[in-house]
mmCIF file of C-alpha atoms in Angstrom:
data_model
loop_
_atom_site.group_PDB
_atom_site.id
_atom_site.type_symbol
_atom_site.label_atom_id
_atom_site.label_comp_id
_atom_site.label_asym_id
_atom_site.label_seq_id
_atom_site.Cartn_x
_atom_site.Cartn_y
_atom_site.Cartn_z
ATOM 1 C CA MET I 976 111.706 78.545 181.230
ATOM 2 C CA ARG I 977 112.634 82.125 180.370
ATOM 3 C CA LEU I 978 114.307 84.331 182.949
ATOM 4 C CA ALA I 979 115.294 87.989 182.948
ATOM 5 C CA THR I 980 116.667 90.567 185.387
ATOM 6 C CA TYR I 981 114.975 93.914 186.003
ATOM 7 C CA ASP I 982 116.932 96.904 187.244
ATOM 8 C CA ASP I 983 115.780 97.552 190.815
ATOM 9 C CA GLY I 984 118.807 99.555 191.952
ATOM 10 C CA THR I 985 120.569 96.574 193.527
ATOM 11 C CA ILE I 986 123.859 95.102 192.377
ATOM 12 C CA ASP I 987 122.315 91.898 190.966
ATOM 13 C CA GLY I 988 118.876 93.191 190.002
ATOM 14 C CA LYS I 989 115.487 91.526 190.413
ATOM 15 C CA LEU I 990 114.762 88.074 188.961
ATOM 16 C CA VAL I 991 111.632 87.841 186.807
ATOM 17 C CA VAL I 992 110.046 84.971 184.889
ATOM 18 C CA VAL I 993 108.946 85.829 181.344
ATOM 19 C CA SER I 994 106.077 84.242 179.431
ATOM 20 C CA ARG I 995 106.782 82.180 176.323
ATOM 21 C CA ASP I 996 105.263 84.857 174.079
ATOM 22 C CA LEU I 997 107.538 87.471 175.747
ATOM 23 C CA GLN I 998 104.499 89.592 176.577
ATOM 24 C CA ARG I 999 104.209 89.164 180.356
ATOM 25 C CA ALA I 1000 106.549 88.944 183.334
ATOM 26 C CA VAL I 1001 106.235 88.243 187.026
ATOM 27 C CA GLY I 1002 108.680 88.818 189.856
ATOM 28 C CA ALA I 1003 110.266 85.723 191.386
ATOM 29 C CA ARG I 1004 111.670 87.279 194.546
ATOM 30 C CA VAL I 1005 109.764 84.890 196.796
ATOM 31 C CA ILE I 1006 111.717 82.036 195.159
ATOM 32 C CA ALA I 1007 115.094 83.746 194.612
ATOM 33 C CA PRO I 1008 115.989 87.442 194.834
ATOM 34 C CA ASN I 1009 118.199 87.354 191.744
ATOM 35 C CA LEU I 1010 119.472 84.961 189.098
ATOM 36 C CA LEU I 1011 122.909 84.505 190.633
ATOM 37 C CA THR I 1012 121.329 83.297 193.864
ATOM 38 C CA ALA I 1013 119.007 81.005 191.892
ATOM 39 C CA LEU I 1014 121.938 79.395 190.064
ATOM 40 C CA ARG I 1015 123.727 78.734 193.349
ATOM 41 C CA CYS I 1016 120.743 76.768 194.673
ATOM 42 C CA TRP I 1017 119.286 75.529 191.375
ATOM 43 C CA PRO I 1018 118.054 72.098 192.577
ATOM 44 C CA SER I 1019 115.739 73.771 195.091
ATOM 45 C CA VAL I 1020 114.469 76.641 192.905
ATOM 46 C CA GLU I 1021 114.111 75.138 189.438
ATOM 47 C CA ALA I 1022 110.764 73.447 190.057
ATOM 48 C CA PRO I 1023 109.136 76.502 191.737
ATOM 49 C CA LEU I 1024 110.406 78.765 188.949
ATOM 50 C CA ARG I 1025 109.006 76.420 186.294
ATOM 51 C CA LEU I 1026 105.681 76.299 188.093
ATOM 52 C CA LEU I 1027 105.572 80.093 188.223
ATOM 53 C CA GLY I 1028 106.304 80.166 184.495
ATOM 54 C CA GLU I 1029 103.446 77.757 183.780
ATOM 55 C CA ARG I 1030 101.055 79.871 185.830
ATOM 56 C CA LEU I 1031 102.205 82.951 183.936
ATOM 57 C CA ASP I 1032 101.663 81.281 180.547
ATOM 58 C CA HIS I 1033 98.144 80.287 181.563
ATOM 59 C CA GLY I 1034 97.227 83.723 182.902
ATOM 60 C CA ARG I 1035 97.137 82.635 186.534
ATOM 61 C CA ALA I 1036 100.204 84.444 187.920
ATOM 62 C CA GLU I 1037 99.369 87.121 190.443
ATOM 63 C CA ASP I 1038 101.092 90.471 189.986
ATOM 64 C CA ALA I 1039 101.998 89.727 186.351
ATOM 65 C CA VAL I 1040 102.797 92.835 184.311
ATOM 66 C CA PRO I 1041 103.652 93.530 180.646
ATOM 67 C CA PHE I 1042 107.237 92.489 179.961
ATOM 68 C CA ASP I 1043 109.442 95.532 179.342
ATOM 69 C CA PRO I 1044 112.874 94.649 177.873
ATOM 70 C CA THR I 1045 114.035 98.247 178.327
ATOM 71 C CA ARG I 1046 113.979 97.624 182.093
ATOM 72 C CA CYS I 1047 116.312 94.656 181.728
ATOM 73 C CA LEU I 1048 119.880 94.443 182.815
ATOM 74 C CA ALA I 1049 121.971 91.552 181.531
ATOM 75 C CA PRO I 1050 120.412 88.297 182.835
ATOM 76 C CA LEU I 1051 123.475 88.152 185.089
ATOM 77 C CA PRO I 1052 124.619 91.762 185.683
ATOM 78 C CA ARG I 1053 127.806 90.236 187.092
ATOM 79 C CA ALA I 1054 129.124 86.670 187.136
ATOM 80 C CA PRO I 1055 131.822 84.742 188.991
ATOM 81 C CA GLN I 1056 133.609 84.067 185.705
ATOM 82 C CA TRP I 1057 133.278 84.790 181.964
ATOM 83 C CA CYS I 1058 135.246 82.529 179.617
ATOM 84 C CA ASP I 1059 134.883 83.123 175.899
ATOM 85 C CA GLY I 1060 135.929 80.524 173.363
ATOM 86 C CA SER I 1061 136.601 80.638 169.632
ATOM 87 C CA ALA I 1062 134.603 77.617 168.552
ATOM 88 C CA PHE I 1063 133.838 78.717 164.980
ATOM 89 C CA LEU I 1064 137.000 77.757 163.139
ATOM 90 C CA ASN I 1065 135.961 79.554 159.960
ATOM 91 C CA HIS I 1066 136.301 82.862 161.773
ATOM 92 C CA GLY I 1067 139.801 82.098 163.064
ATOM 93 C CA ARG I 1068 140.988 80.855 159.693
ATOM 94 C CA LEU I 1069 139.761 84.004 157.952
ATOM 95 C CA MET I 1070 141.711 86.126 160.409
ATOM 96 C CA ASP I 1071 144.874 84.096 159.816
ATOM 97 C CA LEU I 1072 144.561 84.261 156.029
ATOM 98 C CA ALA I 1073 143.823 87.959 155.913
ATOM 99 C CA PHE I 1074 146.792 88.904 158.036
ATOM 100 C CA ASP I 1075 149.198 86.202 156.959
ATOM 101 C CA LYS I 1076 149.443 84.854 160.487
ATOM 102 C CA PRO I 1077 150.682 81.332 161.171
ATOM 103 C CA PRO I 1078 147.870 79.016 162.289
ATOM 104 C CA ILE I 1079 147.354 78.623 166.020
ATOM 105 C CA PRO I 1080 148.855 75.282 167.107
ATOM 106 C CA ASP I 1081 146.206 72.565 167.604
ATOM 107 C CA PHE I 1082 143.473 75.052 166.633
ATOM 108 C CA ASP I 1083 141.302 72.246 165.248
ATOM 109 C CA THR I 1084 141.598 69.992 168.297
ATOM 110 C CA ILE I 1085 142.036 72.195 171.385
ATOM 111 C CA PRO I 1086 139.605 75.078 172.016
ATOM 112 C CA VAL I 1087 140.963 78.611 172.132
ATOM 113 C CA MET I 1088 139.587 80.592 175.088
ATOM 114 C CA TYR I 1089 140.243 83.792 177.015
ATOM 115 C CA GLN I 1090 138.939 84.966 180.383
ATOM 116 C CA GLY I 1091 137.124 88.293 180.187
ATOM 117 C CA ALA I 1092 135.861 90.768 182.753
ATOM 118 C CA SER I 1093 132.651 89.601 184.409
ATOM 119 C CA ASP I 1094 131.959 92.334 186.956
ATOM 120 C CA ASP I 1095 130.020 94.756 184.749
ATOM 121 C CA PHE I 1096 127.855 93.212 182.038
ATOM 122 C CA LEU I 1097 125.545 95.489 180.041
ATOM 123 C CA GLY I 1098 121.834 95.140 179.418
ATOM 124 C CA PRO I 1099 120.248 94.860 175.955
ATOM 125 C CA HIS I 1100 119.229 98.506 175.583
ATOM 126 C CA ALA I 1101 122.017 100.305 177.442
ATOM 127 C CA ASP I 1102 124.019 102.817 175.431
ATOM 128 C CA VAL I 1103 127.605 101.580 175.232
ATOM 129 C CA PRO I 1104 130.366 104.119 176.008
ATOM 130 C CA PHE I 1105 133.812 104.071 174.407
ATOM 131 C CA VAL I 1106 136.795 106.363 174.863
ATOM 132 C CA THR I 1107 137.633 106.952 171.199
ATOM 133 C CA GLU I 1108 136.599 105.745 167.757
ATOM 134 C CA ALA I 1109 140.300 105.268 166.979
ATOM 135 C CA ASP I 1110 140.303 102.088 169.105
ATOM 136 C CA GLY I 1111 138.478 100.165 166.342
ATOM 137 C CA ILE I 1112 135.047 99.600 167.908
ATOM 138 C CA ASP I 1113 133.476 96.305 166.867
ATOM 139 C CA PHE I 1114 130.658 93.977 167.898
ATOM 140 C CA GLU I 1115 130.725 90.171 168.055
ATOM 141 C CA GLY I 1116 127.507 88.165 167.934
ATOM 142 C CA GLU I 1117 127.708 84.984 170.001
ATOM 143 C CA PHE I 1118 125.763 82.412 171.953
ATOM 144 C CA GLY I 1119 126.687 81.270 175.446
ATOM 145 C CA VAL I 1120 125.703 79.035 178.326
ATOM 146 C CA ILE I 1121 125.529 79.536 182.080
ATOM 147 C CA VAL I 1122 126.532 76.581 184.237
ATOM 148 C CA ASP I 1123 126.096 75.439 187.794
ATOM 149 C CA GLU I 1124 129.159 74.254 189.711
ATOM 150 C CA VAL I 1125 131.510 72.136 187.613
ATOM 151 C CA ALA I 1126 134.233 70.154 189.364
ATOM 152 C CA MET I 1127 137.805 70.452 188.180
ATOM 153 C CA ALA I 1128 138.717 67.977 185.424
ATOM 154 C CA THR I 1129 135.095 67.066 184.675
ATOM 155 C CA GLN I 1130 135.017 65.089 181.436
ATOM 156 C CA THR I 1131 133.164 66.315 178.346
ATOM 157 C CA ALA I 1132 130.533 63.584 178.562
ATOM 158 C CA GLN I 1133 129.468 64.908 181.973
ATOM 159 C CA CYS I 1134 129.633 68.635 181.214
ATOM 160 C CA GLY I 1135 126.356 68.959 179.328
ATOM 161 C CA LYS I 1136 124.307 68.239 182.436
ATOM 162 C CA HIS I 1137 125.801 71.337 184.085
ATOM 163 C CA ILE I 1138 124.310 73.695 181.481
ATOM 164 C CA ARG I 1139 121.449 75.525 183.147
ATOM 165 C CA LEU I 1140 120.750 78.431 180.803
ATOM 166 C CA VAL I 1141 121.496 79.581 177.258
ATOM 167 C CA VAL I 1142 122.105 83.249 176.404
ATOM 168 C CA GLN I 1143 122.707 85.518 173.410
ATOM 169 C CA ILE I 1144 125.773 87.766 173.604
ATOM 170 C CA ASN I 1145 127.346 90.838 172.024
ATOM 171 C CA ASP I 1146 131.020 90.651 172.980
ATOM 172 C CA TRP I 1147 132.248 94.191 172.244
ATOM 173 C CA SER I 1148 135.845 94.424 171.023
ATOM 174 C CA LEU I 1149 138.395 97.160 170.379
ATOM 175 C CA ARG I 1150 140.344 95.868 167.405
ATOM 176 C CA THR I 1151 143.174 98.398 167.350
ATOM 177 C CA ILE I 1152 144.027 97.671 170.969
ATOM 178 C CA GLY I 1153 143.464 93.945 170.431
ATOM 179 C CA ALA I 1154 146.065 93.771 167.689
ATOM 180 C CA ARG I 1155 148.691 95.095 170.095
ATOM 181 C CA GLU I 1156 147.606 92.921 173.021
ATOM 182 C CA VAL I 1157 147.709 89.768 170.892
ATOM 183 C CA ARG I 1158 151.344 90.468 170.063
ATOM 184 C CA THR I 1159 152.248 90.595 173.764
ATOM 185 C CA GLY I 1160 151.258 86.942 174.137
ATOM 186 C CA PHE I 1161 149.614 87.807 177.440
ATOM 187 C CA GLY I 1162 145.944 87.950 176.435
ATOM 188 C CA PHE I 1163 143.204 90.570 176.160
ATOM 189 C CA LEU I 1164 142.562 93.283 178.728
ATOM 190 C CA GLN I 1165 141.799 96.761 177.377
ATOM 191 C CA ALA I 1166 140.582 95.309 174.073
ATOM 192 C CA LYS I 1167 137.579 93.699 175.781
ATOM 193 C CA PRO I 1168 135.228 96.236 177.379
ATOM 194 C CA SER I 1169 131.962 95.297 179.093
ATOM 195 C CA THR I 1170 130.018 92.558 177.296
ATOM 196 C CA SER I 1171 126.314 92.931 176.462
ATOM 197 C CA PHE I 1172 123.532 90.367 176.653
ATOM 198 C CA ALA I 1173 120.064 89.902 175.183
ATOM 199 C CA PRO I 1174 117.402 90.305 177.880
ATOM 200 C CA ILE I 1175 116.330 86.694 178.402
ATOM 201 C CA ALA I 1176 118.223 83.604 179.522
ATOM 202 C CA VAL I 1177 116.450 80.339 178.680
ATOM 203 C CA THR I 1178 116.679 76.738 179.748
ATOM 204 C CA PRO I 1179 117.857 74.532 176.861
ATOM 205 C CA ASP I 1180 114.451 72.872 176.474
ATOM 206 C CA GLU I 1181 113.019 76.230 175.340
ATOM 207 C CA LEU I 1182 115.034 75.882 172.130
ATOM 208 C CA GLY I 1183 113.388 72.585 171.169
ATOM 209 C CA ASP I 1184 115.083 70.987 168.165
ATOM 210 C CA ALA I 1185 117.359 74.032 167.877
ATOM 211 C CA TRP I 1186 119.331 72.730 170.866
ATOM 212 C CA ARG I 1187 121.303 69.924 169.232
ATOM 213 C CA ASP I 1188 124.574 68.298 170.208
ATOM 214 C CA GLU I 1189 124.972 71.026 172.849
ATOM 215 C CA ARG I 1190 124.955 73.698 170.146
ATOM 216 C CA VAL I 1191 122.445 76.444 169.278
ATOM 217 C CA ASP I 1192 121.117 75.638 165.793
ATOM 218 C CA MET I 1193 119.690 79.108 165.176
ATOM 219 C CA GLN I 1194 120.534 82.033 162.941
ATOM 220 C CA LEU I 1195 121.955 85.072 164.707
ATOM 221 C CA GLY I 1196 120.701 88.161 162.897
ATOM 222 C CA VAL I 1197 122.993 91.191 163.189
ATOM 223 C CA TRP I 1198 122.211 94.749 162.019
ATOM 224 C CA ARG I 1199 124.269 97.957 161.894
ATOM 225 C CA ASN I 1200 122.151 101.110 161.630
ATOM 226 C CA GLY I 1201 119.300 98.995 160.296
ATOM 227 C CA GLU I 1202 121.395 97.274 157.601
ATOM 228 C CA ARG I 1203 121.679 93.530 157.967
ATOM 229 C CA ILE I 1204 125.289 92.436 158.441
ATOM 230 C CA GLY I 1205 124.713 88.715 158.768
ATOM 231 C CA ALA I 1206 122.587 85.794 159.886
ATOM 232 C CA ALA I 1207 125.093 83.016 160.508
ATOM 233 C CA SER I 1208 124.030 79.776 162.187
ATOM 234 C CA GLY I 1209 125.299 78.571 165.535
ATOM 235 C CA ARG I 1210 125.218 75.007 164.211
ATOM 236 C CA GLU I 1211 128.754 75.189 162.787
ATOM 237 C CA MET I 1212 130.531 75.258 166.156
ATOM 238 C CA ALA I 1213 133.567 72.988 165.851
ATOM 239 C CA PHE I 1214 133.493 72.443 169.625
ATOM 240 C CA SER I 1215 130.245 71.912 171.530
ATOM 241 C CA PHE I 1216 129.473 73.833 174.684
ATOM 242 C CA ALA I 1217 130.183 70.650 176.653
ATOM 243 C CA GLU I 1218 133.678 70.575 175.135
ATOM 244 C CA LEU I 1219 134.206 74.260 175.949
ATOM 245 C CA ILE I 1220 133.102 73.692 179.544
ATOM 246 C CA ALA I 1221 135.477 70.744 179.899
ATOM 247 C CA HIS I 1222 138.308 72.874 178.530
ATOM 248 C CA ALA I 1223 137.601 75.700 180.989
ATOM 249 C CA ALA I 1224 137.361 73.245 183.902
ATOM 250 C CA LYS I 1225 140.478 71.251 183.077
ATOM 251 C CA THR I 1226 142.567 72.794 185.886
ATOM 252 C CA ARG I 1227 139.981 74.656 187.969
ATOM 253 C CA ARG I 1228 136.433 74.265 189.208
ATOM 254 C CA LEU I 1229 133.756 76.509 187.762
ATOM 255 C CA THR I 1230 131.423 78.043 190.295
ATOM 256 C CA ALA I 1231 127.693 78.415 189.683
ATOM 257 C CA GLY I 1232 126.984 81.344 187.393
ATOM 258 C CA THR I 1233 130.078 80.943 185.222
ATOM 259 C CA ILE I 1234 129.348 81.941 181.613
ATOM 260 C CA ILE I 1235 130.968 80.155 178.658
ATOM 261 C CA GLY I 1236 130.829 81.894 175.263
ATOM 262 C CA SER I 1237 130.944 80.329 171.805
ATOM 263 C CA GLY I 1238 133.030 83.041 170.184
ATOM 264 C CA THR I 1239 131.920 84.906 167.060
ATOM 265 C CA VAL I 1240 129.288 82.950 165.132
ATOM 266 C CA SER I 1241 130.723 82.298 161.685
ATOM 267 C CA ASN I 1242 129.827 80.059 158.731
ATOM 268 C CA ALA I 1243 131.833 78.831 155.766
ATOM 269 C CA ASP I 1244 129.040 80.009 153.450
ATOM 270 C CA ARG I 1245 129.824 83.702 152.943
ATOM 271 C CA SER I 1246 126.319 84.412 151.635
ATOM 272 C CA VAL I 1247 124.950 84.352 155.189
ATOM 273 C CA GLY I 1248 127.121 87.330 156.152
ATOM 274 C CA SER I 1249 129.181 87.834 159.288
ATOM 275 C CA SER I 1250 128.679 88.468 162.993
ATOM 276 C CA CYS I 1251 131.431 91.060 163.391
ATOM 277 C CA LEU I 1252 133.044 93.800 161.311
ATOM 278 C CA ALA I 1253 136.525 92.299 161.661
ATOM 279 C CA GLU I 1254 135.441 89.256 159.677
ATOM 280 C CA ILE I 1255 133.909 91.421 156.967
ATOM 281 C CA ARG I 1256 137.131 93.403 156.747
ATOM 282 C CA ALA I 1257 139.194 90.202 156.570
ATOM 283 C CA ILE I 1258 137.119 88.955 153.637
ATOM 284 C CA GLU I 1259 137.561 92.328 151.935
ATOM 285 C CA MET I 1260 141.312 92.077 152.400
ATOM 286 C CA LEU I 1261 141.322 88.630 150.841
ATOM 287 C CA ASP I 1262 139.073 89.616 147.932
ATOM 288 C CA HIS I 1263 140.186 93.186 147.258
ATOM 289 C CA GLY I 1264 143.548 93.590 148.957
ATOM 290 C CA ALA I 1265 142.284 96.130 151.493
ATOM 291 C CA ALA I 1266 139.531 96.512 154.083
ATOM 292 C CA ARG I 1267 136.674 98.788 153.014
ATOM 293 C CA THR I 1268 134.149 98.546 155.833
ATOM 294 C CA PRO I 1269 134.799 101.022 158.682
ATOM 295 C CA PHE I 1270 134.573 100.132 162.332
ATOM 296 C CA LEU I 1271 131.797 101.657 164.429
ATOM 297 C CA LYS I 1272 131.386 105.387 164.982
ATOM 298 C CA PHE I 1273 129.708 107.250 167.832
ATOM 299 C CA GLY I 1274 125.986 107.321 167.141
ATOM 300 C CA ASP I 1275 125.933 103.960 165.346
ATOM 301 C CA ARG I 1276 123.306 101.463 166.481
ATOM 302 C CA VAL I 1277 123.870 97.698 166.715
ATOM 303 C CA SER I 1278 121.006 95.196 166.907
ATOM 304 C CA MET I 1279 121.044 91.417 167.268
ATOM 305 C CA GLN I 1280 118.321 88.795 167.439
ATOM 306 C CA ALA I 1281 118.428 85.031 167.035
ATOM 307 C CA ARG I 1282 115.839 83.309 164.879
ATOM 308 C CA PHE I 1283 114.706 79.724 164.438
ATOM 309 C CA ALA I 1284 115.146 78.022 161.072
ATOM 310 C CA ASP I 1285 111.478 78.672 160.214
ATOM 311 C CA GLY I 1286 111.925 82.427 160.680
ATOM 312 C CA ARG I 1287 110.350 82.754 164.136
ATOM 313 C CA ASP I 1288 112.058 85.107 166.541
ATOM 314 C CA GLY I 1289 114.140 83.307 169.130
ATOM 315 C CA PRO I 1290 113.389 83.353 172.860
ATOM 316 C CA PHE I 1291 116.300 85.578 173.910
ATOM 317 C CA GLY I 1292 114.758 88.886 172.885
ATOM 318 C CA ARG I 1293 116.665 91.613 171.064
ATOM 319 C CA VAL I 1294 119.866 93.526 171.669
ATOM 320 C CA ASP I 1295 119.519 97.131 170.465
ATOM 321 C CA GLN I 1296 122.322 99.459 171.548
ATOM 322 C CA LYS I 1297 123.851 102.785 170.600
ATOM 323 C CA VAL I 1298 127.596 103.478 170.539
ATOM 324 C CA VAL I 1299 128.412 106.680 172.428
ATOM 325 C CA GLY I 1300 131.431 108.641 173.599
ATOM 326 C CA ALA I 1301 132.407 107.931 177.188
ATOM 327 C CA GLY I 1302 132.909 111.614 177.991
ATOM 328 C CA GLY I 1303 129.233 112.423 177.565
ATOM 329 C CA ARG I 1304 127.767 109.111 178.554
ATOM 330 C CA PRO I 1305 123.966 109.288 178.357
ATOM 331 C CA GLU I 1306 121.736 108.446 181.262
ATOM 332 C CA ALA I 1307 120.965 104.951 179.947
ATOM 333 C CA ALA I 1308 124.630 104.011 179.985
ATOM 334 C CA ALA I 1309 125.102 105.592 183.400
ATOM 335 C CA ARG I 1310 122.271 103.454 184.780
ATOM 336 C CA ALA I 1311 123.922 100.352 183.380
ATOM 337 C CA HIS I 1312 127.064 101.202 185.351
ATOM 338 C CA SER I 1313 125.312 102.371 188.529
ATOM 339 C CA SER I 1314 125.551 100.890 191.991
ATOM 340 C CA ASP I 1315 129.164 99.828 191.329
ATOM 341 C CA ARG I 1316 127.923 96.803 189.388
ATOM 342 C CA GLY I 1317 128.885 96.473 187.689
ATOM 343 C CA VAL I 1318 141.973 91.427 166.138
ATOM 344 C CA VAL I 1319 141.595 92.749 163.253
#
């Protein structure tokens, strides 16, 4: 099942079901007005939503229209909670080596995670406003999952069954600010602006064999101004999504709609490229003694799309966004922020 959220002027948008070929969509308001509501009552809406999807795929859905990803907000324009891990250890180790930082204690055995802002997620085609280029504007290609309610202290073996949807993420970062905030020991705040999402959230079964061991075994293609930056695989997560969920729920319950991120997708094989500029710069520091690749500038365009191992486009759709100055924020970015919605 493939679900998306159209902008209808409301705070949570309009839930639509998307066909498997990503060509058609149909509103699901009669079942649930929006995705957040659907997640809160998933046992009662899953079957009707799947049935609607089957009718759509077979050309029998009334009121079906061509799917338009430019109308999409993030699948969840806002969420109760957004917890982002760092499950690709290669990425963390590169950062430590490049900047001569001591390793994080227990990095290999205990997930690293921060809690980001979840009140104002961005859609896949919204222009993304930033205050100044001097903040070190960077993208981070990730995968994530959306869960239903998870009780406090739920064990890893039970966490997988709480995964309802899988998403593709661009976790924007401001590296200059992040370097200072890391030194405070108090976590990220200003360094993590609004996070962006690919248009479609999918149930794990849509990934077929690419959903393995509660990991996304797909390549995440990343482009900057049309130049491919990387196509790293999500398979190399050191911690599964079930382990990340258990970590987040160790001392608190997770309410339905909580999003858990994988952290920057990163592989030990450098030939596949990277999913963020910070990692590229770290490798340059290790190989050449200095970073050569600049961070993003206003006017730059960032695109991301996951692909299956056989080269087929993944089911999440494409992120395609332009970096702009906040002072003259274009209409597309203003729409994404309308209705009060919402380290290297």
